[in-house]
């Protein structure tokens, strides 16, 4: 345990990375995750790892385990519920596990440090919020008549970028109202009009430009943007 995260910042980084892996399993890797959770197999758990990956596996053999264990047997409920309800249930249990791991590492923190850790965690949407709001977000974004990338410019029909005639504050308020519940498909963070976002033309999810390494300048030269997940799926075909 000597390499375990010890400071508030280290624990939050570990929490955020594990959360990112689980969000990925329940959103853009959802078909793969669903297939791995075969009810004919033994008790299975969903793990999020500190390198932002996820894994479906059996619980740890050692007792007590090195870390708190995720919910056991998530695969047994898979075919007894609607897919959406099952994913929501897994998301709730995953949120509980993420908090238990964070405060397992944070057991030695003082009162103020624990408050700060919880405050940092609470700034992020829960896995449950990300999973259950995906359908609503997709419908909202499909109705968006603006360009796929979000910023203070929009593309005209001839493909040239042009400034909008509205003041910056008006644009900010309108975008905040229209896309206030939009979540980043990579980190799950809330939409903010003062950040650059780009939407995938295949799956219609939206991403922080920073999360997918796309700048506003680079976006101008992209005719059809494919997010990392869609690009990977296409490469496998």
CSV table of C-alpha atoms in Angstrom, one decimal:
chain,number,residue,atom,x,y,z
A,1,UNK,CA,0.0,0.0,0.0
A,2,UNK,CA,3.0,2.2,0.0
A,3,UNK,CA,2.2,3.5,-3.5
A,4,UNK,CA,-1.4,4.3,-2.6
A,5,UNK,CA,-2.6,7.9,-3.1
A,6,UNK,CA,-2.3,9.8,0.2
A,7,UNK,CA,-3.0,13.5,-0.4
A,8,UNK,CA,-6.4,14.9,-1.3
A,9,UNK,CA,-5.2,15.7,-4.9
A,10,UNK,CA,-3.7,12.2,-5.4
A,11,UNK,CA,-6.9,10.5,-4.1
A,12,UNK,CA,-9.1,12.7,-6.3
A,13,UNK,CA,-6.9,11.9,-9.3
A,14,UNK,CA,-7.3,8.2,-8.6
A,15,UNK,CA,-11.1,8.6,-8.1
A,16,UNK,CA,-11.5,10.6,-11.4
A,17,UNK,CA,-9.4,8.1,-13.4
A,18,UNK,CA,-11.4,5.1,-12.1
A,19,UNK,CA,-14.7,7.0,-12.7
A,20,UNK,CA,-13.6,7.7,-16.3
A,21,UNK,CA,-13.0,4.0,-16.9
A,22,UNK,CA,-16.4,3.1,-15.6
A,23,UNK,CA,-18.2,5.9,-17.5
A,24,UNK,CA,-16.5,4.6,-20.7
A,25,UNK,CA,-17.7,1.0,-19.9
A,26,UNK,CA,-21.3,2.2,-19.5
A,27,UNK,CA,-21.4,4.6,-22.4
A,28,UNK,CA,-19.2,4.2,-25.5
A,29,UNK,CA,-18.0,0.6,-24.7
A,30,UNK,CA,-21.5,-0.4,-23.5
A,31,UNK,CA,-21.9,-3.2,-26.1
A,32,UNK,CA,-18.7,-4.8,-25.1
A,33,UNK,CA,-19.5,-4.4,-21.4
A,34,UNK,CA,-23.0,-5.9,-22.0
A,35,UNK,CA,-21.6,-9.0,-23.7
A,36,UNK,CA,-19.0,-9.6,-21.0
A,37,UNK,CA,-21.7,-9.7,-18.3
A,38,UNK,CA,-22.9,-13.1,-19.3
A,39,UNK,CA,-25.5,-14.4,-16.6
A,40,UNK,CA,-24.1,-17.9,-17.2
A,41,UNK,CA,-20.8,-16.9,-15.7
A,42,UNK,CA,-19.9,-16.7,-12.0
A,43,UNK,CA,-20.2,-13.5,-9.8
A,44,UNK,CA,-18.7,-10.7,-11.9
A,45,UNK,CA,-17.7,-7.1,-10.9
A,46,UNK,CA,-17.1,-3.9,-12.8
A,47,UNK,CA,-13.7,-2.4,-11.9
A,48,UNK,CA,-12.4,1.0,-12.8
A,49,UNK,CA,-8.6,1.3,-12.8
A,50,UNK,CA,-6.3,4.3,-12.1
A,51,UNK,CA,-5.2,4.3,-15.8
A,52,UNK,CA,-8.8,5.1,-16.9
A,53,UNK,CA,-9.5,1.6,-18.1
A,54,UNK,CA,-12.2,-0.7,-17.0
A,55,UNK,CA,-12.5,-4.5,-16.5
A,56,UNK,CA,-15.2,-7.0,-15.8
A,57,UNK,CA,-13.8,-9.7,-13.6
A,58,UNK,CA,-14.3,-12.0,-10.6
A,59,UNK,CA,-13.9,-10.6,-7.1
A,60,UNK,CA,-10.5,-10.7,-5.4
A,61,UNK,CA,-9.5,-14.0,-3.8
A,62,UNK,CA,-7.9,-12.5,-0.8
A,63,UNK,CA,-9.9,-11.7,2.4
A,64,UNK,CA,-10.1,-8.9,3.2
A,65,UNK,CA,-9.4,-7.5,-0.2
A,66,UNK,CA,-6.7,-4.8,-0.7
A,67,UNK,CA,-9.5,-2.4,-1.7
A,68,UNK,CA,-13.3,-2.4,-1.2
A,69,UNK,CA,-14.9,-4.7,-3.7
A,70,UNK,CA,-17.4,-3.5,-6.4
A,71,UNK,CA,-21.0,-4.9,-6.3
A,72,UNK,CA,-20.9,-8.7,-6.9
A,73,UNK,CA,-23.1,-10.5,-9.5
A,74,UNK,CA,-24.0,-7.6,-11.7
A,75,UNK,CA,-24.2,-10.1,-14.6
A,76,UNK,CA,-27.0,-12.0,-12.9
A,77,UNK,CA,-29.5,-9.1,-13.3
A,78,UNK,CA,-28.6,-8.4,-16.9
A,79,UNK,CA,-31.4,-10.3,-18.6
A,80,UNK,CA,-34.0,-9.8,-15.9
A,81,UNK,CA,-34.3,-6.0,-16.5
A,82,UNK,CA,-34.5,-3.6,-19.4
A,83,UNK,CA,-31.0,-2.7,-20.6
A,84,UNK,CA,-31.4,1.0,-19.5
A,85,UNK,CA,-32.5,0.0,-16.0
A,86,UNK,CA,-29.8,-2.5,-15.7
A,87,UNK,CA,-27.1,0.0,-16.7
A,88,UNK,CA,-28.6,2.5,-14.3
A,89,UNK,CA,-28.4,-0.1,-11.5
A,90,UNK,CA,-24.7,-0.8,-12.3
A,91,UNK,CA,-24.0,2.9,-12.4
A,92,UNK,CA,-25.5,3.4,-8.9
A,93,UNK,CA,-23.4,0.6,-7.4
A,94,UNK,CA,-20.4,1.9,-9.3
A,95,UNK,CA,-20.8,5.4,-7.7
A,96,UNK,CA,-21.0,3.7,-4.2
A,97,UNK,CA,-17.8,1.7,-5.0
A,98,UNK,CA,-15.9,4.8,-6.2
A,99,UNK,CA,-16.8,6.7,-3.0
A,100,UNK,CA,-15.8,3.7,-0.9
A,101,UNK,CA,-12.4,3.5,-2.6
A,102,UNK,CA,-11.8,7.2,-2.3
A,103,UNK,CA,-12.6,7.3,1.4
A,104,UNK,CA,-10.7,4.1,2.0
A,105,UNK,CA,-7.6,6.0,0.8
A,106,UNK,CA,-8.8,9.1,2.6
A,107,UNK,CA,-9.3,7.4,6.0
A,108,UNK,CA,-6.1,9.1,7.4
A,109,UNK,CA,-7.2,12.6,6.2
A,110,UNK,CA,-8.2,15.2,8.7
A,111,UNK,CA,-11.7,16.7,8.8
A,112,UNK,CA,-10.9,19.6,6.5
A,113,UNK,CA,-9.1,17.4,4.0
A,114,UNK,CA,-12.1,15.0,3.9
A,115,UNK,CA,-14.5,17.9,3.3
A,116,UNK,CA,-12.2,19.2,0.5
A,117,UNK,CA,-12.0,15.8,-1.1
A,118,UNK,CA,-15.8,15.3,-1.0
A,119,UNK,CA,-16.3,18.8,-2.5
A,120,UNK,CA,-13.9,18.0,-5.4
A,121,UNK,CA,-15.8,14.8,-6.0
A,122,UNK,CA,-19.1,16.5,-5.8
A,123,UNK,CA,-18.2,18.9,-8.6
A,124,UNK,CA,-18.3,15.9,-11.0
A,125,UNK,CA,-21.6,14.4,-12.2
A,126,UNK,CA,-22.1,10.9,-10.8
A,127,UNK,CA,-21.8,7.9,-13.1
A,128,UNK,CA,-25.6,7.4,-12.6
A,129,UNK,CA,-26.2,11.0,-13.8
A,130,UNK,CA,-24.1,10.4,-16.9
A,131,UNK,CA,-25.7,7.1,-17.8
A,132,UNK,CA,-29.3,8.2,-17.2
A,133,UNK,CA,-29.1,11.5,-19.0
A,134,UNK,CA,-27.4,10.2,-22.2
A,135,UNK,CA,-30.7,9.8,-24.1
A,136,UNK,CA,-31.9,13.2,-23.1
A,137,UNK,CA,-28.6,14.8,-24.1
A,138,UNK,CA,-28.6,13.0,-27.5
A,139,UNK,CA,-32.1,14.2,-28.3
A,140,UNK,CA,-31.1,17.7,-27.3
A,141,UNK,CA,-28.0,17.8,-29.4
A,142,UNK,CA,-29.7,16.3,-32.5
A,143,UNK,CA,-32.0,19.3,-32.5
A,144,UNK,CA,-29.1,21.7,-32.4
A,145,UNK,CA,-28.9,23.5,-35.7
A,146,UNK,CA,-25.5,25.1,-35.0
A,147,UNK,CA,-22.1,23.8,-36.1
A,148,UNK,CA,-20.7,20.6,-34.6
A,149,UNK,CA,-18.0,22.5,-32.8
A,150,UNK,CA,-19.0,24.9,-30.1
A,151,UNK,CA,-17.5,28.3,-29.8
A,152,UNK,CA,-18.1,31.9,-30.6
A,153,UNK,CA,-18.2,31.2,-34.3
A,154,UNK,CA,-20.6,29.3,-36.6
A,155,UNK,CA,-20.1,28.0,-40.1
A,156,UNK,CA,-22.1,29.5,-42.9
A,157,UNK,CA,-23.5,27.3,-45.7
A,158,UNK,CA,-20.4,27.8,-47.8
A,159,UNK,CA,-18.2,26.4,-45.0
A,160,UNK,CA,-16.6,29.7,-44.1
A,161,UNK,CA,-16.5,30.7,-40.4
A,162,UNK,CA,-18.2,33.9,-39.6
A,163,UNK,CA,-18.8,35.8,-36.4
A,164,UNK,CA,-22.3,35.9,-35.0
A,165,UNK,CA,-23.9,39.3,-34.7
A,166,UNK,CA,-24.8,38.8,-31.1
A,167,UNK,CA,-22.8,40.1,-28.1
A,168,UNK,CA,-20.6,37.6,-26.3
A,169,UNK,CA,-22.7,37.7,-23.1
A,170,UNK,CA,-25.9,36.9,-25.2
A,171,UNK,CA,-24.2,33.9,-26.8
A,172,UNK,CA,-23.0,32.6,-23.5
A,173,UNK,CA,-26.4,32.8,-21.9
A,174,UNK,CA,-28.2,31.2,-24.8
A,175,UNK,CA,-25.7,28.3,-25.1
A,176,UNK,CA,-25.8,27.8,-21.3
A,177,UNK,CA,-29.6,27.6,-21.4
A,178,UNK,CA,-29.7,25.3,-24.5
A,179,UNK,CA,-26.9,22.9,-23.5
A,180,UNK,CA,-26.8,23.3,-19.8
A,181,UNK,CA,-27.4,19.5,-19.2
A,182,UNK,CA,-24.9,18.4,-21.8
A,183,UNK,CA,-22.1,16.2,-20.5
A,184,UNK,CA,-18.7,15.5,-22.0
A,185,UNK,CA,-18.5,11.9,-23.5
A,186,UNK,CA,-15.0,11.6,-22.2
A,187,UNK,CA,-14.8,13.1,-18.7
A,188,UNK,CA,-18.5,13.5,-17.9
A,189,UNK,CA,-18.0,17.2,-17.1
A,190,UNK,CA,-20.9,19.7,-17.6
A,191,UNK,CA,-21.1,21.9,-20.6
A,192,UNK,CA,-19.8,25.5,-20.2
A,193,UNK,CA,-20.0,28.0,-23.0
A,194,UNK,CA,-16.6,29.4,-22.2
A,195,UNK,CA,-14.9,26.1,-23.2
A,196,UNK,CA,-14.5,24.7,-26.7
A,197,UNK,CA,-16.5,21.6,-27.4
A,198,UNK,CA,-16.8,19.4,-30.5
A,199,UNK,CA,-19.5,16.9,-31.5
A,200,UNK,CA,-19.0,13.5,-33.1
A,201,UNK,CA,-20.9,13.3,-36.4
A,202,UNK,CA,-21.3,9.5,-36.0
A,203,UNK,CA,-22.5,8.9,-32.4
A,204,UNK,CA,-23.6,12.6,-31.8
A,205,UNK,CA,-21.9,12.8,-28.4
A,206,UNK,CA,-20.1,16.0,-27.4
A,207,UNK,CA,-16.6,16.3,-26.0
A,208,UNK,CA,-14.4,19.0,-24.5
A,209,UNK,CA,-11.9,19.8,-27.2
A,210,UNK,CA,-9.1,19.4,-24.6
A,211,UNK,CA,-10.3,15.8,-23.8
A,212,UNK,CA,-10.1,14.7,-27.4
A,213,UNK,CA,-7.1,16.9,-28.3
A,214,UNK,CA,-8.9,19.0,-30.8
A,215,UNK,CA,-8.4,22.8,-31.0
A,216,UNK,CA,-10.8,25.3,-32.5
A,217,UNK,CA,-8.3,25.8,-35.4
A,218,UNK,CA,-8.0,22.1,-36.0
A,219,UNK,CA,-11.8,21.7,-35.9
A,220,UNK,CA,-12.2,24.2,-38.8
A,221,UNK,CA,-10.3,21.8,-41.1
A,222,UNK,CA,-12.3,18.7,-40.1
A,223,UNK,CA,-15.3,18.0,-42.5
A,224,UNK,CA,-16.6,15.0,-40.5
A,225,UNK,CA,-15.4,14.5,-36.9
A,226,UNK,CA,-15.2,11.0,-35.5
A,227,UNK,CA,-14.6,10.6,-31.8
A,228,UNK,CA,-11.9,8.2,-30.6
A,229,UNK,CA,-14.5,5.5,-29.8
A,230,UNK,CA,-16.1,5.7,-33.3
A,231,UNK,CA,-12.7,5.8,-34.9
A,232,UNK,CA,-11.7,2.7,-33.0
A,233,UNK,CA,-14.9,0.8,-33.9
A,234,UNK,CA,-14.4,1.6,-37.6
A,235,UNK,CA,-10.8,0.4,-37.5
A,236,UNK,CA,-11.9,-3.0,-36.0
A,237,UNK,CA,-14.4,-3.6,-38.8
